[in-house]
């Protein structure tokens, strides 16, 4: 029987699985294929909220947009959000579902596997093809017995698997060969193809290596994707925090320092800042960089009280206090906003109870058991702001506090619980202009610059173009129930 989907696995985390799935979803959608992304389990503190209030990984949210379908909880049925090195908060079908301890990772996930398999079956019944993204590497042999996201998923549903290797890291032949060599014969039979990612240079120089590896493994290559400039994706883990790097590191740029918290979450909030012309964004732990920036952003955190303690230990808390005293701009988002408050009472996330915040905003935060998940809409200075929220902490403003979106402002310090506010072009540019004025910067928005959503759409189209040009889709889809019509390029239907 023909397979209802395919699995995109990788030799390691950040080998390019998310990129390939995104490009495949758009390339197939452009050809009229009804396609859905799927990741059985995602371990990430970067998440988004669907229209129905379900929380899923940011990468799957983008992949759904690439497939031109509405994001939904079935596309990422299990989301693990690390709160420490040994504990993760569990989200099942978009809703909080308890805690998973490190010792349970290999043995205590049967109920999560069943939820993931049921979600896959739902998608397979409604779409022509389900493009599945693996996690980490399929050769993590210590976890194979309980695996339901890599070859465990592929074996259960009869999915062909393509393994992606990142040649830019070096050692791509060894990593691809080693991946299949570590697999048991039954798992090895599932691997139908290899795909090289991030290649720079002459493909003719690479070809002898591809041929040799195919002779040794029996696994053909379906393509070699080139290095693509101007392409970034929502990072799923800390390996690629700030994958967009500096957006415009030039004299006269508006300098933005983003504190790299130990348990940072939704750092993707600052991607829209990095995409703005003339804005230089740097993710850092350096107190001198934080002190000298025009704007400092405290992003979200999955461990607010713990990361607040880290700010104090590193000296960054003192730098932030000094900035506030001098009228130097600071923005706190979600957990970062909570840290700026006068007081935090947290019996839920950390169990610490009442602790003193940084005291830079006239706000008090109390954590509640029930997580707030939503897609709020507001306004600032007449600019519409669409956002999403994911938090246990509830902030109450002191009497006379100046509201800012759903949060507060005091002098040059702003805070909001809302994620995604900077993705709103008119708001972002107007607010950054006010920040620049407060910081004494000459930066102004560039007239006619493309908006954030337009840039992301162009990025997805670039990925799809690369897949169409450099991947043998017919070979890749061999064994699935999809037969491709001729390519239809461009933004469609």
Tab-separated table of N, CA, C and O in Angstrom, residues 4 34-38 52 72-77 92-93 114-130 153 156-157 481:
chain	number	residue	atom	x	y	z
A	4	UNK	N	1.163	7.265	3.236
A	4	UNK	CA	0.405	8.512	3.379
A	4	UNK	C	1.294	9.708	3.665
A	4	UNK	O	0.817	10.837	3.733
A	34	UNK	N	-2.430	18.601	-1.643
A	34	UNK	CA	-2.914	18.939	-0.303
A	34	UNK	C	-1.946	18.328	0.701
A	34	UNK	O	-1.880	17.101	0.865
A	35	UNK	N	-1.179	19.183	1.368
A	35	UNK	CA	-0.072	18.708	2.201
A	35	UNK	C	-0.150	19.321	3.589
A	35	UNK	O	-0.583	20.472	3.754
A	36	UNK	N	0.255	18.549	4.602
A	36	UNK	CA	0.294	19.030	5.987
A	36	UNK	C	1.642	18.697	6.602
A	36	UNK	O	2.177	17.605	6.365
A	37	UNK	N	2.219	19.600	7.388
A	37	UNK	CA	3.440	19.274	8.127
A	37	UNK	C	3.093	18.512	9.396
A	37	UNK	O	1.958	18.593	9.898
A	38	UNK	N	4.068	17.798	9.933
A	38	UNK	CA	3.840	17.037	11.161
A	38	UNK	C	5.160	16.837	11.876
A	38	UNK	O	6.160	16.475	11.253
A	52	UNK	N	-7.337	28.443	17.338
A	52	UNK	CA	-8.215	27.851	18.349
A	52	UNK	C	-7.603	27.849	19.747
A	52	UNK	O	-8.138	27.241	20.664
A	72	UNK	N	-2.595	23.817	13.222
A	72	UNK	CA	-3.466	23.159	14.190
A	72	UNK	C	-2.638	22.246	15.083
A	72	UNK	O	-1.504	21.884	14.756
A	73	UNK	N	-3.248	21.831	16.191
A	73	UNK	CA	-2.511	21.071	17.192
A	73	UNK	C	-2.050	19.715	16.679
A	73	UNK	O	-1.025	19.194	17.125
A	74	UNK	N	-2.771	19.113	15.724
A	74	UNK	CA	-2.377	17.807	15.212
A	74	UNK	C	-1.024	17.849	14.517
A	74	UNK	O	-0.355	16.819	14.384
A	75	UNK	N	-0.584	19.021	14.078
A	75	UNK	CA	0.680	19.127	13.365
A	75	UNK	C	1.883	19.036	14.296
A	75	UNK	O	2.999	18.775	13.846
A	76	UNK	N	1.689	19.255	15.566
A	76	UNK	CA	2.737	19.091	16.581
A	76	UNK	C	2.051	18.632	17.872
A	76	UNK	O	1.871	19.414	18.795
A	77	UNK	N	1.631	17.368	17.919
A	77	UNK	CA	0.795	16.915	19.030
A	77	UNK	C	1.490	16.882	20.375
A	77	UNK	O	0.841	16.994	21.414
A	92	UNK	N	0.291	18.638	25.205
A	92	UNK	CA	-0.297	17.610	24.354
A	92	UNK	C	-1.520	18.195	23.652
A	92	UNK	O	-2.426	18.714	24.301
A	93	UNK	N	-1.516	18.108	22.355
A	93	UNK	CA	-2.575	18.662	21.517
A	93	UNK	C	-2.871	20.114	21.874
A	93	UNK	O	-3.994	20.564	21.944
A	114	UNK	N	1.027	7.539	21.785
A	114	UNK	CA	-0.335	7.262	21.325
A	114	UNK	C	-1.035	8.535	20.861
A	114	UNK	O	-1.766	8.532	19.862
A	115	UNK	N	-0.792	9.645	21.584
A	115	UNK	CA	-1.368	10.928	21.161
A	115	UNK	C	-0.795	11.354	19.812
A	115	UNK	O	-1.513	11.880	18.937
A	116	UNK	N	0.502	11.128	19.622
A	116	UNK	CA	1.140	11.515	18.360
A	116	UNK	C	0.624	10.663	17.202
A	116	UNK	O	0.330	11.176	16.117
A	117	UNK	N	0.506	9.366	17.415
A	117	UNK	CA	0.035	8.486	16.345
A	117	UNK	C	-1.405	8.823	15.949
A	117	UNK	O	-1.746	8.819	14.770
A	118	UNK	N	-2.228	9.116	16.951
A	118	UNK	CA	-3.623	9.477	16.640
A	118	UNK	C	-3.679	10.765	15.823
A	118	UNK	O	-4.487	10.895	14.894
A	119	UNK	N	-2.811	11.716	16.158
A	119	UNK	CA	-2.781	12.975	15.413
A	119	UNK	C	-2.339	12.744	13.973
A	119	UNK	O	-2.895	13.322	13.034
A	120	UNK	N	-1.330	11.890	13.791
A	120	UNK	CA	-0.893	11.590	12.426
A	120	UNK	C	-2.033	10.992	11.612
A	120	UNK	O	-2.254	11.360	10.454
A	121	UNK	N	-2.749	10.070	12.201
A	121	UNK	CA	-3.853	9.426	11.492
A	121	UNK	C	-4.924	10.446	11.096
A	121	UNK	O	-5.513	10.351	10.012
A	122	UNK	N	-5.171	11.431	11.962
A	122	UNK	CA	-6.133	12.487	11.624
A	122	UNK	C	-5.696	13.240	10.377
A	122	UNK	O	-6.487	13.489	9.463
A	123	UNK	N	-4.413	13.623	10.337
A	123	UNK	CA	-3.912	14.381	9.193
A	123	UNK	C	-3.898	13.529	7.934
A	123	UNK	O	-4.261	13.993	6.842
A	124	UNK	N	-3.479	12.267	8.075
A	124	UNK	CA	-3.395	11.393	6.909
A	124	UNK	C	-4.765	11.164	6.275
A	124	UNK	O	-4.861	10.937	5.059
A	125	UNK	N	-5.811	11.257	7.082
A	125	UNK	CA	-7.165	11.069	6.562
A	125	UNK	C	-7.682	12.297	5.820
A	125	UNK	O	-8.633	12.198	5.039
A	126	UNK	N	-7.045	13.465	6.057
A	126	UNK	CA	-7.562	14.712	5.490
A	126	UNK	C	-6.687	15.317	4.411
A	126	UNK	O	-7.107	16.233	3.711
A	127	UNK	N	-5.434	14.854	4.296
A	127	UNK	CA	-4.500	15.454	3.348
A	127	UNK	C	-3.948	14.396	2.403
A	127	UNK	O	-3.870	13.215	2.744
A	128	UNK	N	-3.535	14.851	1.218
A	128	UNK	CA	-2.911	13.940	0.263
A	128	UNK	C	-1.615	13.358	0.822
A	128	UNK	O	-1.304	12.181	0.609
A	129	UNK	N	-0.848	14.213	1.493
A	129	UNK	CA	0.471	13.798	1.975
A	129	UNK	C	0.786	14.516	3.284
A	129	UNK	O	0.508	15.703	3.428
A	130	UNK	N	1.396	13.787	4.222
A	130	UNK	CA	1.874	14.366	5.470
A	130	UNK	C	3.397	14.366	5.431
A	130	UNK	O	4.018	13.300	5.296
A	153	UNK	N	8.120	6.217	14.166
A	153	UNK	CA	6.974	6.746	13.421
A	153	UNK	C	6.956	6.175	12.005
A	153	UNK	O	5.910	5.727	11.505
A	156	UNK	N	5.878	2.513	11.933
A	156	UNK	CA	4.473	2.296	12.263
A	156	UNK	C	3.572	2.575	11.070
A	156	UNK	O	2.586	1.859	10.825
A	157	UNK	N	3.891	3.642	10.305
A	157	UNK	CA	3.001	4.049	9.217
A	157	UNK	C	3.568	3.757	7.828
A	157	UNK	O	3.017	4.208	6.819
A	481	UNK	N	1.594	7.963	-1.864
A	481	UNK	CA	0.376	7.948	-2.678
A	481	UNK	C	0.226	9.187	-3.562
A	481	UNK	O	-0.828	9.407	-4.158
